[in-house]
């Protein structure tokens, strides 16, 4: 099965600085890597994803990079704003049944 | 367009009681899922369904049951509530495998 590890568990950044969250996965057959943002009291929401045929994908202030050789992928948030404060989860599909395995989450706090 | 709707939002159960967590989606998605979220543990898959009449176990199915009689609805049943089932439960749906729309969650406490 897929084992997804996520670091760090908490991250505090000054408003305007960048935030980086890293995840590693174990199943080399995984080919799809979504990132979810969970605000307080709400369900996780898909914010960006990347497929294994590309190394980087950007959407305004967020970007995701993928290193298939090393089996890790990262979320980058630039010019952080208070509304970026949330818990972020990475995920990867299990090759046996394609269901998502989630990382433990990173609590991001943006200080004003 | 409501997306994925879960009820109730909060519930307190006594040990041994039973209840059903309701989930409905209006996006005509074939795939539906139930996850539980415990602090620092991410999301664990309880059960999933790939279409009406088809359900299967996820990573942590013990103590739970599901049914899928329609495309829209995917209720989760707890028969004999235990303190270990205190958690936040999320229902999700998708039109393909791999990603999902999540509901707002149900916070369940078993005392």
PDB file of C-alpha atoms in Angstrom, chain A residues 32 34 36 38 41-44 89 94 97-100 102-104, chain B residues 33 35 37 40 42-43 45 48 59 90 97-100 102-104:
ATOM      1  CA  UNK A  32      -1.392  11.670  -9.229  1.00  0.00           C
ATOM      2  CA  UNK A  34      -3.395  16.309  -4.983  1.00  0.00           C
ATOM      3  CA  UNK A  36      -6.059  19.830   0.010  1.00  0.00           C
ATOM      4  CA  UNK A  38      -8.837  22.544   5.286  1.00  0.00           C
ATOM      5  CA  UNK A  41     -14.658  23.761  10.832  1.00  0.00           C
ATOM      6  CA  UNK A  42     -14.779  22.870   7.143  1.00  0.00           C
ATOM      7  CA  UNK A  43     -14.043  19.889   4.968  1.00  0.00           C
ATOM      8  CA  UNK A  44     -10.826  19.581   2.920  1.00  0.00           C
ATOM      9  CA  UNK A  89      -2.902  17.736   3.354  1.00  0.00           C
ATOM     10  CA  UNK A  94      -2.636   3.485  -3.704  1.00  0.00           C
ATOM     11  CA  UNK A  97      -7.098   0.243  -5.614  1.00  0.00           C
ATOM     12  CA  UNK A  98      -6.312   3.893  -6.504  1.00  0.00           C
ATOM     13  CA  UNK A  99      -7.832   5.198  -3.277  1.00  0.00           C
ATOM     14  CA  UNK A 100      -6.072   8.196  -1.776  1.00  0.00           C
ATOM     15  CA  UNK A 102      -3.319  11.161   3.023  1.00  0.00           C
ATOM     16  CA  UNK A 103      -0.430  12.723   4.859  1.00  0.00           C
ATOM     17  CA  UNK A 104      -0.943  13.677   8.504  1.00  0.00           C
TER      18      UNK A 104
ATOM     19  CA  UNK B  33     -16.235   7.766   0.352  1.00  0.00           C
ATOM     20  CA  UNK B  35     -13.251   9.143   6.009  1.00  0.00           C
ATOM     21  CA  UNK B  37     -10.118  12.409  10.811  1.00  0.00           C
ATOM     22  CA  UNK B  40      -2.437  14.468  13.822  1.00  0.00           C
ATOM     23  CA  UNK B  42      -4.727  12.722   8.580  1.00  0.00           C
ATOM     24  CA  UNK B  43      -7.719  11.122   6.913  1.00  0.00           C
ATOM     25  CA  UNK B  45     -10.739   5.712   4.608  1.00  0.00           C
ATOM     26  CA  UNK B  48     -16.166   3.558  -0.282  1.00  0.00           C
ATOM     27  CA  UNK B  59      -8.500   1.020   5.812  1.00  0.00           C
ATOM     28  CA  UNK B  90     -16.137  13.328   6.295  1.00  0.00           C
ATOM     29  CA  UNK B  97     -10.750   7.852  -8.740  1.00  0.00           C
ATOM     30  CA  UNK B  98      -8.043   9.855  -7.045  1.00  0.00           C
ATOM     31  CA  UNK B  99      -9.591  13.179  -5.999  1.00  0.00           C
ATOM     32  CA  UNK B 100     -12.758  14.168  -4.243  1.00  0.00           C
ATOM     33  CA  UNK B 102     -15.643  16.769   0.647  1.00  0.00           C
ATOM     34  CA  UNK B 103     -18.623  17.582   2.841  1.00  0.00           C
ATOM     35  CA  UNK B 104     -18.404  19.850   5.874  1.00  0.00           C
TER      36      UNK B 104
END
